PDB file of C-alpha atoms in Angstrom:
ATOM      1  CA  MET A   1      20.288  42.580  10.937  1.00 53.00           C
ATOM      2  CA  ARG A   2      22.733  44.775  12.876  1.00 52.00           C
ATOM      3  CA  ARG A   3      20.124  47.497  13.070  1.00 52.00           C
ATOM      4  CA  VAL A   4      17.589  45.084  14.630  1.00 47.00           C
ATOM      5  CA  LEU A   5      20.160  43.818  17.140  1.00 51.00           C
ATOM      6  CA  PHE A   6      20.895  47.426  18.116  1.00 52.00           C
ATOM      7  CA  LEU A   7      17.206  48.356  18.468  1.00 52.00           C
ATOM      8  CA  ILE A   8      16.245  45.449  20.752  1.00 59.00           C
ATOM      9  CA  PRO A   9      18.544  46.469  23.671  1.00 56.00           C
ATOM     10  CA  MET A  10      17.576  50.116  23.208  1.00 56.00           C
ATOM     11  CA  ALA A  11      13.882  49.197  23.383  1.00 53.00           C
ATOM     12  CA  ILE A  12      14.488  47.189  26.590  1.00 57.00           C
ATOM     13  CA  ILE A  13      16.407  50.066  28.187  1.00 57.00           C
ATOM     14  CA  GLY A  14      13.636  52.487  27.206  1.00 52.00           C
ATOM     15  CA  LEU A  15      10.975  50.210  28.684  1.00 46.00           C
ATOM     16  CA  ILE A  16      12.897  49.895  31.959  1.00 51.00           C
ATOM     17  CA  ALA A  17      13.355  53.664  32.158  1.00 49.00           C
ATOM     18  CA  PHE A  18       9.644  54.184  31.494  1.00 48.00           C
ATOM     19  CA  LEU A  19       8.443  51.676  34.120  1.00 48.00           C
ATOM     20  CA  ALA A  20      10.946  52.427  36.907  1.00 45.00           C
ATOM     21  CA  PRO A  21       9.589  55.867  37.934  1.00 45.00           C
ATOM     22  CA  SER A  22       5.997  54.637  38.127  1.00 43.00           C
ATOM     23  CA  ALA A  23       6.978  51.679  40.291  1.00 44.00           C
ATOM     24  CA  SER A  24       8.697  53.896  42.837  1.00 48.00           C
ATOM     25  CA  ALA A  25       6.248  56.824  42.759  1.00 60.00           C
ATOM     26  CA  VAL A  26       5.004  56.924  46.340  1.00 84.00           C
ATOM     27  CA  SER A  27       3.455  60.118  47.630  1.00 94.00           C
ATOM     28  CA  PRO A  28       1.222  59.516  50.691  1.00 97.00           C
ATOM     29  CA  HIS A  29      -1.614  62.027  51.071  1.00 97.00           C
ATOM     30  CA  PHE A  30      -5.109  62.241  52.510  1.00 97.00           C
ATOM     31  CA  VAL A  31      -7.852  62.257  49.900  1.00 97.00           C
ATOM     32  CA  GLY A  32      -9.931  65.314  50.726  1.00 95.00           C
ATOM     33  CA  THR A  33     -10.422  66.152  54.391  1.00 95.00           C
ATOM     34  CA  PRO A  34     -11.363  63.322  56.756  1.00 97.00           C
ATOM     35  CA  THR A  35     -14.859  63.621  58.226  1.00 97.00           C
ATOM     36  CA  ALA A  36     -15.738  63.737  61.929  1.00 98.00           C
ATOM     37  CA  THR A  37     -19.073  62.934  63.538  1.00 97.00           C
ATOM     38  CA  ARG A  38     -19.928  63.332  67.230  1.00 96.00           C
ATOM     39  CA  SER A  39     -22.375  61.055  68.994  1.00 95.00           C
ATOM     40  CA  GLY A  40     -22.695  61.647  72.729  1.00 91.00           C
ATOM     41  CA  ASN A  41     -19.222  61.398  74.281  1.00 94.00           C
ATOM     42  CA  SER A  42     -17.639  59.846  71.168  1.00 96.00           C
ATOM     43  CA  LEU A  43     -16.097  61.255  68.011  1.00 98.00           C
ATOM     44  CA  THR A  44     -15.738  59.069  64.909  1.00 98.00           C
ATOM     45  CA  VAL A  45     -13.218  60.174  62.277  1.00 98.00           C
ATOM     46  CA  SER A  46     -13.212  58.538  58.834  1.00 98.00           C
ATOM     47  CA  GLY A  47     -11.097  59.151  55.777  1.00 98.00           C
ATOM     48  CA  LYS A  48      -8.989  57.837  52.957  1.00 98.00           C
ATOM     49  CA  GLU A  49      -5.266  57.960  52.280  1.00 98.00           C
ATOM     50  CA  ALA A  50      -3.715  57.340  48.864  1.00 97.00           C
ATOM     51  CA  GLY A  51      -0.298  57.298  47.220  1.00 97.00           C
ATOM     52  CA  LEU A  52       0.860  54.470  49.473  1.00 96.00           C
ATOM     53  CA  GLY A  53       2.550  52.300  46.847  1.00 94.00           C
ATOM     54  CA  ASN A  54       3.272  48.761  48.004  1.00 93.00           C
ATOM     55  CA  GLN A  55       2.828  49.374  51.754  1.00 95.00           C
ATOM     56  CA  GLN A  56       0.924  46.617  53.519  1.00 97.00           C
ATOM     57  CA  SER A  57      -0.759  48.846  56.107  1.00 97.00           C
ATOM     58  CA  VAL A  58      -0.852  52.331  57.619  1.00 98.00           C
ATOM     59  CA  ASN A  59      -0.976  53.418  61.268  1.00 98.00           C
ATOM     60  CA  ILE A  60      -3.505  56.195  61.749  1.00 98.00           C
ATOM     61  CA  SER A  61      -3.626  58.221  64.966  1.00 98.00           C
ATOM     62  CA  VAL A  62      -6.312  60.766  65.893  1.00 98.00           C
ATOM     63  CA  THR A  63      -5.952  63.298  68.717  1.00 98.00           C
ATOM     64  CA  ALA A  64      -8.454  65.880  69.954  1.00 97.00           C
ATOM     65  CA  THR A  65      -9.429  68.048  72.883  1.00 95.00           C
ATOM     66  CA  ALA A  66     -12.740  67.155  74.514  1.00 94.00           C
ATOM     67  CA  ALA A  67     -14.556  69.705  76.659  1.00 92.00           C
ATOM     68  CA  CYS A  68     -17.699  69.446  78.752  1.00 89.00           C
ATOM     69  CA  ILE A  69     -19.790  72.439  77.686  1.00 89.00           C
ATOM     70  CA  ASN A  70     -22.677  73.896  79.719  1.00 84.00           C
ATOM     71  CA  PRO A  71     -25.976  75.084  78.150  1.00 84.00           C
ATOM     72  CA  GLY A  72     -24.580  78.626  77.950  1.00 78.00           C
ATOM     73  CA  GLY A  73     -21.852  77.423  75.577  1.00 70.00           C
ATOM     74  CA  GLN A  74     -19.056  77.718  78.158  1.00 69.00           C
ATOM     75  CA  ASP A  75     -16.730  75.119  79.632  1.00 62.00           C
ATOM     76  CA  PRO A  76     -16.989  75.768  83.369  1.00 61.00           C
ATOM     77  CA  SER A  77     -13.600  74.483  84.583  1.00 65.00           C
ATOM     78  CA  ALA A  78     -10.207  73.297  83.390  1.00 62.00           C
ATOM     79  CA  ALA A  79     -10.971  69.845  84.824  1.00 66.00           C
ATOM     80  CA  ASN A  80     -13.682  69.546  82.191  1.00 76.00           C
ATOM     81  CA  LYS A  81     -11.146  69.392  79.332  1.00 86.00           C
ATOM     82  CA  ARG A  82      -9.321  66.266  78.274  1.00 88.00           C
ATOM     83  CA  SER A  83      -6.922  65.293  75.549  1.00 93.00           C
ATOM     84  CA  VAL A  84      -8.212  62.164  73.877  1.00 96.00           C
ATOM     85  CA  SER A  85      -6.568  59.944  71.312  1.00 97.00           C
ATOM     86  CA  GLY A  86      -7.051  56.727  69.441  1.00 97.00           C
ATOM     87  CA  GLY A  87      -5.880  54.951  66.390  1.00 97.00           C
ATOM     88  CA  GLY A  88      -5.333  51.736  64.572  1.00 97.00           C
ATOM     89  CA  GLN A  89      -3.616  49.868  61.789  1.00 98.00           C
ATOM     90  CA  PHE A  90      -5.471  49.752  58.463  1.00 98.00           C
ATOM     91  CA  PRO A  91      -4.775  47.589  55.397  1.00 98.00           C
ATOM     92  CA  VAL A  92      -3.594  49.119  52.114  1.00 97.00           C
ATOM     93  CA  GLN A  93      -5.155  47.902  48.872  1.00 97.00           C
ATOM     94  CA  ASN A  94      -3.994  49.187  45.498  1.00 95.00           C
ATOM     95  CA  GLY A  95      -2.033  51.989  47.186  1.00 96.00           C
ATOM     96  CA  LYS A  96      -5.072  53.245  49.159  1.00 97.00           C
ATOM     97  CA  ALA A  97      -6.360  52.812  52.700  1.00 98.00           C
ATOM     98  CA  ASN A  98      -9.730  53.662  54.259  1.00 98.00           C
ATOM     99  CA  PHE A  99      -9.817  54.279  58.007  1.00 98.00           C
ATOM    100  CA  THR A 100     -12.288  54.896  60.816  1.00 98.00           C
ATOM    101  CA  VAL A 101     -11.144  55.780  64.341  1.00 98.00           C
ATOM    102  CA  THR A 102     -13.469  56.417  67.304  1.00 98.00           C
ATOM    103  CA  LEU A 103     -12.426  58.473  70.337  1.00 97.00           C
ATOM    104  CA  THR A 104     -14.427  58.473  73.575  1.00 95.00           C
ATOM    105  CA  ALA A 105     -14.123  61.164  76.239  1.00 94.00           C
ATOM    106  CA  THR A 106     -14.698  60.349  79.904  1.00 90.00           C
ATOM    107  CA  PHE A 107     -15.041  62.946  82.637  1.00 87.00           C
ATOM    108  CA  LYS A 108     -15.163  62.767  86.438  1.00 84.00           C
ATOM    109  CA  PRO A 109     -17.679  63.910  87.394  1.00 82.00           C
ATOM    110  CA  SER A 110     -19.426  62.775  84.234  1.00 85.00           C
ATOM    111  CA  CYS A 111     -20.499  65.203  81.546  1.00 85.00           C
ATOM    112  CA  SER A 112     -24.238  64.598  81.687  1.00 84.00           C
ATOM    113  CA  PRO A 113     -27.196  66.656  80.433  1.00 86.00           C
ATOM    114  CA  PRO A 114     -27.681  69.501  80.240  1.00 88.00           C
ATOM    115  CA  MET A 115     -23.875  69.487  79.657  1.00 88.00           C
ATOM    116  CA  THR A 116     -22.558  68.153  76.338  1.00 90.00           C
ATOM    117  CA  VAL A 117     -19.162  67.021  75.080  1.00 92.00           C
ATOM    118  CA  GLN A 118     -17.561  69.113  72.366  1.00 94.00           C
ATOM    119  CA  PHE A 119     -14.439  68.066  70.423  1.00 96.00           C
ATOM    120  CA  SER A 120     -11.910  70.517  68.965  1.00 95.00           C
ATOM    121  CA  ASN A 121      -8.281  70.575  67.781  1.00 96.00           C
ATOM    122  CA  VAL A 122      -8.815  67.297  65.899  1.00 98.00           C
ATOM    123  CA  VAL A 123      -5.634  66.085  64.163  1.00 98.00           C
ATOM    124  CA  VAL A 124      -5.339  62.970  61.980  1.00 98.00           C
ATOM    125  CA  THR A 125      -1.821  61.559  61.521  1.00 98.00           C
ATOM    126  CA  ASP A 126      -0.304  58.728  59.506  1.00 98.00           C
ATOM    127  CA  THR A 127       2.503  57.981  61.949  1.00 97.00           C
ATOM    128  CA  GLY A 128       4.486  55.795  59.543  1.00 95.00           C
ATOM    129  CA  ASN A 129       4.558  58.297  56.683  1.00 96.00           C
ATOM    130  CA  GLY A 130       4.717  61.415  58.863  1.00 96.00           C
ATOM    131  CA  ILE A 131       1.758  63.274  57.384  1.00 97.00           C
ATOM    132  CA  SER A 132      -1.008  65.063  59.317  1.00 97.00           C
ATOM    133  CA  VAL A 133      -4.141  67.047  58.690  1.00 97.00           C
ATOM    134  CA  SER A 134      -6.049  69.258  61.159  1.00 97.00           C
ATOM    135  CA  LEU A 135      -9.828  69.183  60.925  1.00 97.00           C
ATOM    136  CA  PRO A 136     -11.487  72.604  61.038  1.00 94.00           C
ATOM    137  CA  GLY A 137     -14.180  73.474  63.551  1.00 91.00           C
ATOM    138  CA  THR A 138     -15.676  71.821  66.596  1.00 92.00           C
ATOM    139  CA  TYR A 139     -17.848  68.739  66.800  1.00 94.00           C
TER     140      TYR A 139
END
């Protein structure tokens, strides 16, 4: 009987020790690299973040440089470059969050054909958890 009484508290302590690390294991990270798609003067960035634990939501911010590019592939003046940004708050479910953020560049004078808008230096940031990822290339 004494042996059983000794084993019950030890089993409870072992169970608590086993469950405690998994309950507090939070390691926010982007799953893969977010994707970016350009359509006209807009850039849509979508992705997934995981390792969020019991957070209710995440704040995602996207920044980029937009340039008005001529048919020769050059940006003709410094006035034709703009920093653009956008973001939003996205719900977390089961420690994961999906997000989609759209940025729109506006130029004066407008960037109209044959000129096109090109996005570069795209950075996605979870402002609450302090993690960022830079997207390669131009869009």
